[in-house]
PDB file of C-alpha atoms in Angstrom:
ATOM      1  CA  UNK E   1     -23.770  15.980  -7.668  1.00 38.00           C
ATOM      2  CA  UNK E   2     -22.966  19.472  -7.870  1.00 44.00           C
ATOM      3  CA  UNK E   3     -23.016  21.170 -11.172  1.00 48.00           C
ATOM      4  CA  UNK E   4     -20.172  23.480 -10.234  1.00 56.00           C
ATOM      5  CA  UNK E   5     -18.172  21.198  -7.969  1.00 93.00           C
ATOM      6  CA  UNK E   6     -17.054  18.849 -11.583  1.00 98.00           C
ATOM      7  CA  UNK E   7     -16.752  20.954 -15.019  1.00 98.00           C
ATOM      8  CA  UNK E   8     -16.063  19.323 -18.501  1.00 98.00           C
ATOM      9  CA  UNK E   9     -13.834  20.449 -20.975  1.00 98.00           C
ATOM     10  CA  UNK E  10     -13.609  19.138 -24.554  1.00 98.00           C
ATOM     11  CA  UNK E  11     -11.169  20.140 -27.242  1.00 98.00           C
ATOM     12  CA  UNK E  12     -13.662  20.394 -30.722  1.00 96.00           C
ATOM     13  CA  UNK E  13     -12.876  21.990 -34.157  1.00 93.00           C
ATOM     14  CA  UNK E  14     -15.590  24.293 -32.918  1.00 96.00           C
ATOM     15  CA  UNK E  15     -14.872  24.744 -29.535  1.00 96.00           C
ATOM     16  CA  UNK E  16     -10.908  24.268 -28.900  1.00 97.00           C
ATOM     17  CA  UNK E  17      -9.491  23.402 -25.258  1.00 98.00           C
ATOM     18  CA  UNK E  18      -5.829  23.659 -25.145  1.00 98.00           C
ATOM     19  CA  UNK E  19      -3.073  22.801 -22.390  1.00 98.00           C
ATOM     20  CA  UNK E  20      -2.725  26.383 -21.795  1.00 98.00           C
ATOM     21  CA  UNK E  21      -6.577  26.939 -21.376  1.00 98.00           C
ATOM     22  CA  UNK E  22      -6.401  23.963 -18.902  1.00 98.00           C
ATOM     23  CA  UNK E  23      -3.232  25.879 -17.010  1.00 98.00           C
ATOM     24  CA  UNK E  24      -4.926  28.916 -16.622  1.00 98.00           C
ATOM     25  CA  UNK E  25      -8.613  27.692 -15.647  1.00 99.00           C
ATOM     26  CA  UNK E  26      -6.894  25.252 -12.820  1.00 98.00           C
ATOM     27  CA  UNK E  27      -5.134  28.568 -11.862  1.00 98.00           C
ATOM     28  CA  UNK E  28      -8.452  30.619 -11.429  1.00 98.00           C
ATOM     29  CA  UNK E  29      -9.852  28.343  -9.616  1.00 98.00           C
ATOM     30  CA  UNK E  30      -6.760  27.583  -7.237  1.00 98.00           C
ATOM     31  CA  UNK E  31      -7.013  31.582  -6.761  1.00 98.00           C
ATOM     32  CA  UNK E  32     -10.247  30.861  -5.840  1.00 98.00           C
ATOM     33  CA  UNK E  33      -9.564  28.186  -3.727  1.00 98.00           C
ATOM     34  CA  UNK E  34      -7.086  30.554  -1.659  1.00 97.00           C
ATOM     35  CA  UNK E  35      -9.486  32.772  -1.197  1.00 97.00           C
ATOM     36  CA  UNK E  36     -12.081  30.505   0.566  1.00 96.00           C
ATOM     37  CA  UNK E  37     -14.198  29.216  -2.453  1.00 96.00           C
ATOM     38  CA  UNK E  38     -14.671  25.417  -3.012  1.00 96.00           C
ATOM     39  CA  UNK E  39     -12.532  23.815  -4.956  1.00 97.00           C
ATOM     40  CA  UNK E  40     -13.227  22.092  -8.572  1.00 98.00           C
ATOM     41  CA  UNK E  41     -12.884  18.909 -10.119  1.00 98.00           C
ATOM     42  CA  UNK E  42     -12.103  19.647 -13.680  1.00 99.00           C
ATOM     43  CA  UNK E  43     -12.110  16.533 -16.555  1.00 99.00           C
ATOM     44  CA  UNK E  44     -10.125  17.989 -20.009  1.00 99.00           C
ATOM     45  CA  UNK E  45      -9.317  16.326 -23.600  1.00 99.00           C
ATOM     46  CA  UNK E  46      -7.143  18.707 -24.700  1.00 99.00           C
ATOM     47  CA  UNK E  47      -5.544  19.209 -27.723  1.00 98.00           C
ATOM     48  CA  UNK E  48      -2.517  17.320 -29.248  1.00 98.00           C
ATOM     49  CA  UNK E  49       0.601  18.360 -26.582  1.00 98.00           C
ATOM     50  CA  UNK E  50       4.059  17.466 -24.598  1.00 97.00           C
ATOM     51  CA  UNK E  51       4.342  18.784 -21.476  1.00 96.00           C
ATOM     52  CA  UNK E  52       7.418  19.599 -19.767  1.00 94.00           C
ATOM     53  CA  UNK E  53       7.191  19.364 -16.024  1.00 91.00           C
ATOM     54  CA  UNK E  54       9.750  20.605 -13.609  1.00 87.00           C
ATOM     55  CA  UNK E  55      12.615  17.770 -13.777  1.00 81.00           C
ATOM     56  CA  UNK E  56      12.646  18.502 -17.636  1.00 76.00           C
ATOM     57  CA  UNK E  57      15.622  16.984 -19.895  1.00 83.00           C
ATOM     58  CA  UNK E  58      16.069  17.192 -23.617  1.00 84.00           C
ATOM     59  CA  UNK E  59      16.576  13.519 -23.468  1.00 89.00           C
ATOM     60  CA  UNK E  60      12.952  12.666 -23.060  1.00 92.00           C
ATOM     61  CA  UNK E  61      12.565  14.545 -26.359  1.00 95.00           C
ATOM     62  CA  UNK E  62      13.559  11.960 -29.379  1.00 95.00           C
ATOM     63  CA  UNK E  63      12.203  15.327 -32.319  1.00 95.00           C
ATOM     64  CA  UNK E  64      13.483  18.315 -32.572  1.00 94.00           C
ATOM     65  CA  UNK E  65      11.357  21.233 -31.277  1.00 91.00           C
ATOM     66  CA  UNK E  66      10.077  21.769 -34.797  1.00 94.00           C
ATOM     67  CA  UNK E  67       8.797  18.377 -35.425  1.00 95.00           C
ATOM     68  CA  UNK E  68       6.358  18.601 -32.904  1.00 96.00           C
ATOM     69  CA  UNK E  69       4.747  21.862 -34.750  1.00 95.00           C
ATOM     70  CA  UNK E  70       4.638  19.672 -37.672  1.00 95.00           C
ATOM     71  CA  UNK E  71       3.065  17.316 -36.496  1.00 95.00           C
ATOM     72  CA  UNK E  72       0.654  19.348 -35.035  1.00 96.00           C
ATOM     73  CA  UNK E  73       1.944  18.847 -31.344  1.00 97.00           C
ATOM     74  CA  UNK E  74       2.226  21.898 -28.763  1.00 97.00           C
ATOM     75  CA  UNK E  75       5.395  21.986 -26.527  1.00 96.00           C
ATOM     76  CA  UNK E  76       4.526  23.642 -23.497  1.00 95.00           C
ATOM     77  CA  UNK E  77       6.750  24.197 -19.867  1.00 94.00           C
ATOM     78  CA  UNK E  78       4.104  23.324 -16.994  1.00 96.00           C
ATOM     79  CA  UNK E  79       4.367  23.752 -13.280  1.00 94.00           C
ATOM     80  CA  UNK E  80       3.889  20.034 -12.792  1.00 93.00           C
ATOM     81  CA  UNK E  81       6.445  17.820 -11.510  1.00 86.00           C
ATOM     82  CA  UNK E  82       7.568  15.053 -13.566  1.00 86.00           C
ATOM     83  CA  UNK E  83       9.295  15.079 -16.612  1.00 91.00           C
ATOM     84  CA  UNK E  84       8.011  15.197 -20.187  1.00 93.00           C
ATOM     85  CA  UNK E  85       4.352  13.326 -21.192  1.00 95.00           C
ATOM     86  CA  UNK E  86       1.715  13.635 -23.791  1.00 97.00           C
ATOM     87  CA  UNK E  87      -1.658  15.015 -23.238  1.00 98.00           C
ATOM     88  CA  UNK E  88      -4.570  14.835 -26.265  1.00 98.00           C
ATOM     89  CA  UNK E  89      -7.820  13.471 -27.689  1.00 98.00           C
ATOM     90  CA  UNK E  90      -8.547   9.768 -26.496  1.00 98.00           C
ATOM     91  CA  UNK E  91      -7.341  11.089 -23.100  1.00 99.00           C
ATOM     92  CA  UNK E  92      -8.834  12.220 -19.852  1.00 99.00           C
ATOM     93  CA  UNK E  93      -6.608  14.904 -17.837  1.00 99.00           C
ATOM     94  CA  UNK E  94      -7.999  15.231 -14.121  1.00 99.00           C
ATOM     95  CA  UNK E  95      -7.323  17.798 -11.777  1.00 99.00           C
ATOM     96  CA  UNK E  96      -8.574  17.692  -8.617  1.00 98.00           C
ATOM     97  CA  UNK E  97      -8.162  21.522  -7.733  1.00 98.00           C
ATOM     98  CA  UNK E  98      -8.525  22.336  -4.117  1.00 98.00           C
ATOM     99  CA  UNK E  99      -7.404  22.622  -0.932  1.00 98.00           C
ATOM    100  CA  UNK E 100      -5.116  19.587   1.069  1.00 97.00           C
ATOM    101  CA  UNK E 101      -7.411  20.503   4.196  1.00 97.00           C
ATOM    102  CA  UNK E 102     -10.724  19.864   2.579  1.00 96.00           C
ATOM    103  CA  UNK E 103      -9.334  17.254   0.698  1.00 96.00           C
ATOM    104  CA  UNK E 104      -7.790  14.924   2.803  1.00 96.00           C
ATOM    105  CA  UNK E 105      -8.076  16.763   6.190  1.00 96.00           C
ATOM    106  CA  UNK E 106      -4.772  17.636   6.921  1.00 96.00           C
ATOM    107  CA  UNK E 107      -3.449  20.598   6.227  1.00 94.00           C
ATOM    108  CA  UNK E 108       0.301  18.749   5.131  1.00 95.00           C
ATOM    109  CA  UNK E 109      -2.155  15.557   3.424  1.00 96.00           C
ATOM    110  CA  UNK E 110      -0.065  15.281   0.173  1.00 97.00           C
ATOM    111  CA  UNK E 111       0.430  11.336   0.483  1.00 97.00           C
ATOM    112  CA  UNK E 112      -3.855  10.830   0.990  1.00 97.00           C
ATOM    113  CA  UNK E 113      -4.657  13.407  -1.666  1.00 98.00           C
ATOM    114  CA  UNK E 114      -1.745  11.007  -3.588  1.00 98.00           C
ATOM    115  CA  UNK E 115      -3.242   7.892  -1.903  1.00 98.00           C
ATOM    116  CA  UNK E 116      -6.853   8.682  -2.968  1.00 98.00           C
ATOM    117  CA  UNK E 117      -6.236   9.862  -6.303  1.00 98.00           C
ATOM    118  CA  UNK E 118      -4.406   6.745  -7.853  1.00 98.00           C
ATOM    119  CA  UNK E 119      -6.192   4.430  -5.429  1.00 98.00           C
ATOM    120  CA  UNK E 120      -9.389   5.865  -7.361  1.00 99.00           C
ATOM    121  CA  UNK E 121      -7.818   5.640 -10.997  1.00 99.00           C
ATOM    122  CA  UNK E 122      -6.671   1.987  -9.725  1.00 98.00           C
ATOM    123  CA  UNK E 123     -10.457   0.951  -8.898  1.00 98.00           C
ATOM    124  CA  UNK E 124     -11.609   2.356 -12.433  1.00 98.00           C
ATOM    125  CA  UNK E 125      -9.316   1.036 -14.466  1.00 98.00           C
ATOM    126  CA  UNK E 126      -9.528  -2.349 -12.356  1.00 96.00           C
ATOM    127  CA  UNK E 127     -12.637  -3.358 -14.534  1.00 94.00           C
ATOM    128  CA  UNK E 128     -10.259  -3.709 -17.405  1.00 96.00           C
ATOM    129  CA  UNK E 129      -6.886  -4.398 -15.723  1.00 97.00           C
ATOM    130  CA  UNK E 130      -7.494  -6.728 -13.025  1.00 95.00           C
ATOM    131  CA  UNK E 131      -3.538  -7.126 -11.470  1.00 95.00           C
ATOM    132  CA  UNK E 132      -3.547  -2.801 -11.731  1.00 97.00           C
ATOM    133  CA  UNK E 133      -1.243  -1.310  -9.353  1.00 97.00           C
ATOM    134  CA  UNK E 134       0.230   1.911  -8.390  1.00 97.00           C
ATOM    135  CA  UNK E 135       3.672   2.855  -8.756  1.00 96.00           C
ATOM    136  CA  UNK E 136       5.938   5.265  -7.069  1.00 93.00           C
ATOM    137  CA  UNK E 137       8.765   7.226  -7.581  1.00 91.00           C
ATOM    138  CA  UNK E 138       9.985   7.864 -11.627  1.00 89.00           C
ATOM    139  CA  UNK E 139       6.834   5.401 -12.146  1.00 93.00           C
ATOM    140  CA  UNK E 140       4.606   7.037 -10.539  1.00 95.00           C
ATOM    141  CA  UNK E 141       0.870   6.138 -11.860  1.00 97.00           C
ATOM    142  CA  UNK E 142      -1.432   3.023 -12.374  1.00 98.00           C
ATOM    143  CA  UNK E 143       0.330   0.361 -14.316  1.00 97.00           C
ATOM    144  CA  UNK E 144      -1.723  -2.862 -15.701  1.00 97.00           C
ATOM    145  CA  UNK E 145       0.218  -5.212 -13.610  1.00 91.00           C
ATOM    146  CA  UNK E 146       2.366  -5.444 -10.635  1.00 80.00           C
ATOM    147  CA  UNK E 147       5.650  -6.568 -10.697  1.00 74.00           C
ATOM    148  CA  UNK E 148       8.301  -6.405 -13.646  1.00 77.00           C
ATOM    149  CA  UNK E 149       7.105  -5.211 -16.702  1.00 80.00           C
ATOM    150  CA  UNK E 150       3.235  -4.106 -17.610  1.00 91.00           C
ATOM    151  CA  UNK E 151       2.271  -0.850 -19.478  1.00 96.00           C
ATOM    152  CA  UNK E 152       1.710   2.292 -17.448  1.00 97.00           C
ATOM    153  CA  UNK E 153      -1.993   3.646 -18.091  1.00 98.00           C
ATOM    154  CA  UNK E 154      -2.009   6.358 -16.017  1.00 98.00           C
ATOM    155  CA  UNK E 155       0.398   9.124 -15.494  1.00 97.00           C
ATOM    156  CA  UNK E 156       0.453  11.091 -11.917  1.00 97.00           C
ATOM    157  CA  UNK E 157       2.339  14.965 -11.889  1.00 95.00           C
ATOM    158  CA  UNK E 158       0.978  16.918  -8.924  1.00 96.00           C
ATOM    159  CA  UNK E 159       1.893  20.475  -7.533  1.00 96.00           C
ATOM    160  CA  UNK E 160       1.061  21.314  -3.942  1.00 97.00           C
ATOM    161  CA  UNK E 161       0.922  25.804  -3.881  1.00 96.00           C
ATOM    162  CA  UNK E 162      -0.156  27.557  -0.719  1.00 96.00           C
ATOM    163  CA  UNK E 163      -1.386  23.782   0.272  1.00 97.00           C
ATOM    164  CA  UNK E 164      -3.595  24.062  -2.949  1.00 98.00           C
ATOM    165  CA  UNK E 165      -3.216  20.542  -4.715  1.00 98.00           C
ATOM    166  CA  UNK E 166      -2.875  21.410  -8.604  1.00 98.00           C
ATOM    167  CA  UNK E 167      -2.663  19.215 -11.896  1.00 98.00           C
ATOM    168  CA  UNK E 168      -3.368  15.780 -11.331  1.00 98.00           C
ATOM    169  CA  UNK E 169      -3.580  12.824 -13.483  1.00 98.00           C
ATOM    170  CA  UNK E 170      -4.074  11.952 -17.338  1.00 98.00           C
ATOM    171  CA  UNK E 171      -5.706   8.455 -18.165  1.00 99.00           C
ATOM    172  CA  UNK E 172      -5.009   6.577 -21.505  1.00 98.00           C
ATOM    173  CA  UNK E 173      -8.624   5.553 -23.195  1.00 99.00           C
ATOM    174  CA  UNK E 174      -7.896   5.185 -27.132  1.00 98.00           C
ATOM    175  CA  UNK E 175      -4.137   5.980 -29.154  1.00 97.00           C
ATOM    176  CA  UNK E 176      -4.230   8.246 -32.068  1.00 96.00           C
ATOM    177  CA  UNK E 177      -1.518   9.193 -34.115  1.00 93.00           C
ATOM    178  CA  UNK E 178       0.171  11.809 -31.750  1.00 95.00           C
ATOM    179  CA  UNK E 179      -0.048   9.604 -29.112  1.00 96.00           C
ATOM    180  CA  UNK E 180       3.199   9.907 -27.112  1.00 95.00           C
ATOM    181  CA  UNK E 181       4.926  10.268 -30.447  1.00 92.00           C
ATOM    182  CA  UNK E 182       8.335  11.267 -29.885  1.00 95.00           C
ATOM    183  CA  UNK E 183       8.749  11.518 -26.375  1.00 95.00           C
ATOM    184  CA  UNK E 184      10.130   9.060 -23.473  1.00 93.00           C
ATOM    185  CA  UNK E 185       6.897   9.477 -21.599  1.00 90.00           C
ATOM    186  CA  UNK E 186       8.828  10.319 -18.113  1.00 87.00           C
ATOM    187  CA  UNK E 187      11.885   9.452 -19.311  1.00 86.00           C
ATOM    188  CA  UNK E 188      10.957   5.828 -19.311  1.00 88.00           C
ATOM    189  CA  UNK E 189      11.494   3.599 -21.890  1.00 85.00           C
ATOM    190  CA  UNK E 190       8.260   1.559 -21.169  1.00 89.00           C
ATOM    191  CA  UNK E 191       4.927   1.329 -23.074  1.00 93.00           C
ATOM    192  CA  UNK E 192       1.955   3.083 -22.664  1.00 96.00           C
ATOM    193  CA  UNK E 193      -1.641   1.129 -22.112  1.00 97.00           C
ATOM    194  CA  UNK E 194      -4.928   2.297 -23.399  1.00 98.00           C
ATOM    195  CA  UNK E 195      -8.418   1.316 -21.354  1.00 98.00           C
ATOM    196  CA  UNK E 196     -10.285   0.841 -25.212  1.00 97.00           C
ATOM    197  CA  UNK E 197      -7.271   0.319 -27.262  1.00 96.00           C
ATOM    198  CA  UNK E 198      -8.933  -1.393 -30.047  1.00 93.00           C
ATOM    199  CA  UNK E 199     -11.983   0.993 -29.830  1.00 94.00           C
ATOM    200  CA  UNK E 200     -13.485   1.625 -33.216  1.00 94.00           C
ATOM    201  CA  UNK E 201     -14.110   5.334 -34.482  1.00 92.00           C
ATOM    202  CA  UNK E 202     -17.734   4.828 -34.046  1.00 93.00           C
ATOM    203  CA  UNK E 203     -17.132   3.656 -30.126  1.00 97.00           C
ATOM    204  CA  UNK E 204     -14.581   5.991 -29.389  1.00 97.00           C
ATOM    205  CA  UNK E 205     -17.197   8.613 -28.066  1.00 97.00           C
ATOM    206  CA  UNK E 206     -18.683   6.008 -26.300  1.00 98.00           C
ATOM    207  CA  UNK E 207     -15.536   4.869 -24.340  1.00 98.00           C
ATOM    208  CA  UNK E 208     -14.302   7.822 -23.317  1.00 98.00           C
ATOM    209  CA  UNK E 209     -18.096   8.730 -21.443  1.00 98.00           C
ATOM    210  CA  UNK E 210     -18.366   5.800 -19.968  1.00 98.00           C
ATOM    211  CA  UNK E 211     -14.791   5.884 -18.483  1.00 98.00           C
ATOM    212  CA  UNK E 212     -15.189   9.611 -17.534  1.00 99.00           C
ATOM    213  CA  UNK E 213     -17.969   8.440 -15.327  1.00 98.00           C
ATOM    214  CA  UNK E 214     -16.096   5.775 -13.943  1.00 98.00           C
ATOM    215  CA  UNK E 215     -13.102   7.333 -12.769  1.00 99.00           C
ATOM    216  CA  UNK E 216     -15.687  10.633 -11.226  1.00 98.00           C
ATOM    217  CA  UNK E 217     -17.243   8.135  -9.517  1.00 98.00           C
ATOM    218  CA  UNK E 218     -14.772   6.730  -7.558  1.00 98.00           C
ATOM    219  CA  UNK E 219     -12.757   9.798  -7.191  1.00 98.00           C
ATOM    220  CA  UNK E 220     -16.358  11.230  -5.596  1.00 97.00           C
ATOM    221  CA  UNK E 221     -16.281   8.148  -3.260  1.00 97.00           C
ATOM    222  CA  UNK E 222     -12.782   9.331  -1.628  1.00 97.00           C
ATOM    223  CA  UNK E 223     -13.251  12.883  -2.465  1.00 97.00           C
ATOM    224  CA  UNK E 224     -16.814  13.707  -1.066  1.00 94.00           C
ATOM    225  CA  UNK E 225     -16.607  16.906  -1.159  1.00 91.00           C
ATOM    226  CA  UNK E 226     -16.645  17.456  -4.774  1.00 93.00           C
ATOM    227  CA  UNK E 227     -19.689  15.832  -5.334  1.00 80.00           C
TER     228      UNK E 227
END
């Protein structure tokens, strides 16, 4: 595997990763991308925030603005589509930056870059959710089971710029306390799932490695070119 092709980002008392360092890193390397260099997958826990994506309402907001700052939650516009969701620690963001031809092959490949990306979080998260499926639409992501009902564990909000895919998807490993507090995660009133819910504090490290590697590796097996 490529050192530069995958990058890891961590949010750390010591070293802190926010939202807005994600935005503009994804956007230097989309610049990049433009410009002929390969793309990047990049793997962030960022700190505590809500994201507001394109199709933005108040309604998926149940604070007011100023209860997120107490809390110690960022509010932050994106240029995601999608509606509001919450990023933070005991959660992997992914962003497959790079471009729809040497992703997928096809200059217009939205739907396989789409297709391979959830179709990869599916196979992960299928160790621990066996009836996982994906979801279109306002439900767009991996859900733990098809049909009515089931929790959605991963959330999808893509932007396609100059055909230069950008964002990507976030994966639930562990809650904490800011957890989706206070939001209608994409306007839906449905619940959240977690890969290690019941994870201790001592195993939490743990869980999210050995997830990390198994969502890279099977977004490597569709997306060969990253690795």
């Amino acid at each position: 595997m490529s050192v530069s092709s995958v990058e890891i980002h961590r949010h750390r008392p010591e070293t802190p990763w926010s939202y807005a360092d994600l935005a503009r890193r994804q956007e230097a390397v989309a610049e990049e991308v433009r410009g002929g260099a390969p793309g990047r997958l990049i793997f962030s826990e960022v700190a505590p925030v809500v994201t507001l994506g394109f199709r933005k309402t108040e309604e998926d907001l149940l604070f007011a603005r100023e209860g997120y700052a107490a809390r110690g939650i960022a509010l932050l516009e994106v240029t995601r589509g999608g509606r509001a969701t919450y990023h933070g620690p005991g959660q992997w963001v992914v962003f497959p930056v790079e471009s729809l031809e040497r992703l997928t092959g096809d200059r217009k490949g939205v739907r396989k870059a789409v297709e391979g990306l959830l179709g990869a979080i599916r196979a992960a998260v299928g160790t621990r959710f066996s009836g996982a499926e994906i979801r279109e639409g306002k439900e767009a992501g991996v859900w733990t089971q098809s049909g009515i009902g089931g929790a959605k564990v991963a959330a999808l909000g893509i932007r396609i710029r100059d055909g230069v895919i950008q964002h990507g998807v976030s994966v639930n490993i562990f809650p904490t306390s800011e957890s989706f507090a206070g939001i209608r995660p994409c306007g839906l009133d449905a619940p959240v799932a977690y890969l290690a819910p019941e994870a201790a504090p001592a195993e939490r490290e743990r869980a999210m490695l050995d997830w990390r590697e198994r969502i890279e590796r099977e977004l490597l097996a569709r997306f060969p070119n990253f690795a």
